[in-house]
XYZ file of N, CA and C in Angstrom:
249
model
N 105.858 92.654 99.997
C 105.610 93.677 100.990
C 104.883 94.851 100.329
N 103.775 95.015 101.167
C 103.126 96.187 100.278
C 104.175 97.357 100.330
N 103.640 98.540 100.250
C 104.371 99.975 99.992
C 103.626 100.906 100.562
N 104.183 101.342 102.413
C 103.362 102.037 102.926
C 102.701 103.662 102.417
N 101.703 103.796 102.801
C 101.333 105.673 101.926
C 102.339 106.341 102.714
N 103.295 106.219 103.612
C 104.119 106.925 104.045
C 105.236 106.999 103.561
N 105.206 106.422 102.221
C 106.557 106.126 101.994
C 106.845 106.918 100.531
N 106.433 107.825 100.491
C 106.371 108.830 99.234
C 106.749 110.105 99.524
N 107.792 110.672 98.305
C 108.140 111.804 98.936
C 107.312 113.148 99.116
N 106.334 112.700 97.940
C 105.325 114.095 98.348
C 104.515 114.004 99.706
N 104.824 112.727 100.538
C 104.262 112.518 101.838
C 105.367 113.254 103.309
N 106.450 112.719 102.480
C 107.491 113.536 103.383
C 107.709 115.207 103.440
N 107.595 115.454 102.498
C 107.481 116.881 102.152
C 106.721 117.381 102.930
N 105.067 117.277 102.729
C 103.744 117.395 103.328
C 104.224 117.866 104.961
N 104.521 116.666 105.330
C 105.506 116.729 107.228
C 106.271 117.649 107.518
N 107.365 117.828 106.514
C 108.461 118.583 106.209
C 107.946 119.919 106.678
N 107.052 120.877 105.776
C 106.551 121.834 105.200
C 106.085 122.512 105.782
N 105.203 121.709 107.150
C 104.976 122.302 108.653
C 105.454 123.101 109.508
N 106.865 123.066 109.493
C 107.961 123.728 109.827
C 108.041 125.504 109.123
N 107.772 125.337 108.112
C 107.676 126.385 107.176
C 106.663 127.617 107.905
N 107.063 128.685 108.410
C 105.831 129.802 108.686
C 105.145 129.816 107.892
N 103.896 129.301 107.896
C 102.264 130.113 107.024
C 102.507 131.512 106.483
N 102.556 132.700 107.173
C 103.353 133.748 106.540
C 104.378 133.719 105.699
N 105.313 132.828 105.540
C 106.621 132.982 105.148
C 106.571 133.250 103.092
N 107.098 134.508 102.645
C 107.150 134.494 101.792
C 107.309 133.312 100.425
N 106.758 133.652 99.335
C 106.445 132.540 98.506
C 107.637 131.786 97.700
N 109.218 133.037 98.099
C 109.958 132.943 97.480
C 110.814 131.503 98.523
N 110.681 132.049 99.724
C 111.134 131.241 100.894
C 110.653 129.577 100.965
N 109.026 129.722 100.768
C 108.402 128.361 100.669
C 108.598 127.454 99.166
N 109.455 128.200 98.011
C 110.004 127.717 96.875
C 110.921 126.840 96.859
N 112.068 127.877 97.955
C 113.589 127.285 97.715
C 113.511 126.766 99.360
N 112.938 126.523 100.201
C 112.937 125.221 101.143
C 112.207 124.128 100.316
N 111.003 124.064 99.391
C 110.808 122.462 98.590
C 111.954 122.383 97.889
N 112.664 123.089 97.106
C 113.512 123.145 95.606
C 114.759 122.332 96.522
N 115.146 122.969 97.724
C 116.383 122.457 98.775
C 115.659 121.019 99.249
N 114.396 120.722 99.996
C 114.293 119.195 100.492
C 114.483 117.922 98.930
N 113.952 118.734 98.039
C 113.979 117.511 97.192
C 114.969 117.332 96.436
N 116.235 118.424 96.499
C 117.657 118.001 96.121
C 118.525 117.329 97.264
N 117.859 117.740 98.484
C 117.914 116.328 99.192
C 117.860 115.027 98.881
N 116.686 114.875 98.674
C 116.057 114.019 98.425
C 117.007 113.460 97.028
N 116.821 113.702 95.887
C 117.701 113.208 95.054
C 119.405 113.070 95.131
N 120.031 113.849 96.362
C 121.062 113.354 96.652
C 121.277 112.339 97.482
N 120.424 111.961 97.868
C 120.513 110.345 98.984
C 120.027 109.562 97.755
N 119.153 109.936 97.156
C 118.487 108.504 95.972
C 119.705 108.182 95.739
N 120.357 108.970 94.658
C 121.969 109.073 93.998
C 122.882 108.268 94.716
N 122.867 108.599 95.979
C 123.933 107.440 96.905
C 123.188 106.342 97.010
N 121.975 105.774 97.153
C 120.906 104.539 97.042
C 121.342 103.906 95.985
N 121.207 104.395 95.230
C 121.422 104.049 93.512
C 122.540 103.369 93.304
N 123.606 104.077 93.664
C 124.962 103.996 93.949
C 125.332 102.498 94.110
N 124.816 102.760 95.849
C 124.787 101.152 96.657
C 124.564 100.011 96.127
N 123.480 100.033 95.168
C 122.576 99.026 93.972
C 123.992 98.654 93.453
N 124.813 98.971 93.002
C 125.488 98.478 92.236
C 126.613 96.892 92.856
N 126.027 95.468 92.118
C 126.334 94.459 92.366
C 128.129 94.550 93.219
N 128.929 95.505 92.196
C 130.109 96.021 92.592
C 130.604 96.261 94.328
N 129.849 96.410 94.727
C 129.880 97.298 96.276
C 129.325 96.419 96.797
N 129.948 95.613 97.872
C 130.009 94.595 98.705
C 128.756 95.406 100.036
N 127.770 94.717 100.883
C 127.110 94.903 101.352
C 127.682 95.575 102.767
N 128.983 94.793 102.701
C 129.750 95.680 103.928
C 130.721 97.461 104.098
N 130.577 97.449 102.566
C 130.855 98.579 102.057
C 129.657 99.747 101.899
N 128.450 98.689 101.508
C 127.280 99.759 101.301
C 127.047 100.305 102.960
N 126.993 98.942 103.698
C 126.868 99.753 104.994
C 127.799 100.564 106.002
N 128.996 101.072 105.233
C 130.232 101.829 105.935
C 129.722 103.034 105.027
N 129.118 103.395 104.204
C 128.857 104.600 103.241
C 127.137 104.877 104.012
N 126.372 104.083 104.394
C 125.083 104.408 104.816
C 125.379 104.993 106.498
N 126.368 104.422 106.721
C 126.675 104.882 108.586
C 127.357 106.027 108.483
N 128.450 106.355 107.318
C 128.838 107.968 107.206
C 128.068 108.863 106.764
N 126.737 108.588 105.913
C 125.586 109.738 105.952
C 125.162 109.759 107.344
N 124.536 109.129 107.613
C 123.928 109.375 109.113
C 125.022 109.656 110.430
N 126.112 109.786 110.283
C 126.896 110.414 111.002
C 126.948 111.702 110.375
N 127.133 112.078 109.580
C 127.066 113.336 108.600
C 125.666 114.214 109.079
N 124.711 113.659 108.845
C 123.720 114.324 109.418
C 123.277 114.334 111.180
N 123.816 113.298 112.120
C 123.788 113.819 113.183
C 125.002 114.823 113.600
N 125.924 115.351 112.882
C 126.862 116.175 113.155
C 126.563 117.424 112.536
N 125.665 117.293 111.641
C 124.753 118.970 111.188
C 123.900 119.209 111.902
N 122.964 117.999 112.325
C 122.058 118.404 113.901
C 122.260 118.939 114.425
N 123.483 118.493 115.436
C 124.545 119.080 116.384
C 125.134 120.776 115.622
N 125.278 121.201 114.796
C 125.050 121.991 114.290
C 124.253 123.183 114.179
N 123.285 122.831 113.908
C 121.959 123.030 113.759
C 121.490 123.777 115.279
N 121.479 123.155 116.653
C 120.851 122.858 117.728
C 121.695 124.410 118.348
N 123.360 124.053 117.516
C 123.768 125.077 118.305
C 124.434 126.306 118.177
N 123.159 126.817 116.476
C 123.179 127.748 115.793
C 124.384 128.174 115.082
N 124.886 126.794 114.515
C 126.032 127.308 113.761
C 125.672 126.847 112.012
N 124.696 126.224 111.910
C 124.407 125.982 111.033
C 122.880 126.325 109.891
């Protein structure tokens, strides 16, 4: 399977970054990249994790469904300014 150009994080970022006011101070547009890509290395870290022969596939996917519950409950969050 190839490896889409979408599939890089300096591609996600790029998307990300949009969000960011054009105005917005340089200190602001620092620590929103410095924050997405410790993101970013805290999901690798749980990816990584999963890799391990140890962790049964039904286990990896009870740990991949509590991130994404995790993050639709910061959404929800998010939407209704508590976060």
């Amino acid at each position: 399977m190839a490896v889409k150009r979408d599939m890089t994080i300096v591609t996600k970022w790029r998307t990300y970054e949009l969000v960011i006011p054009k105005d917005a101070p340089l200190v602001q547009k620092q620590e929103t990249k410095r924050a997405f890509y410790a993101g970013v290395a805290a999901i690798l870290d749980i990816l990584l994790q999963l890799a391990d022969p140890a962790i049964s596939e039904r286990e990896g996917m009870m740990v991949l469904e509590s991130c994404r519950k995790e993050v639709v409950g910061f959404t929800r969050e998010v939407e209704r300014g508590a976060a």
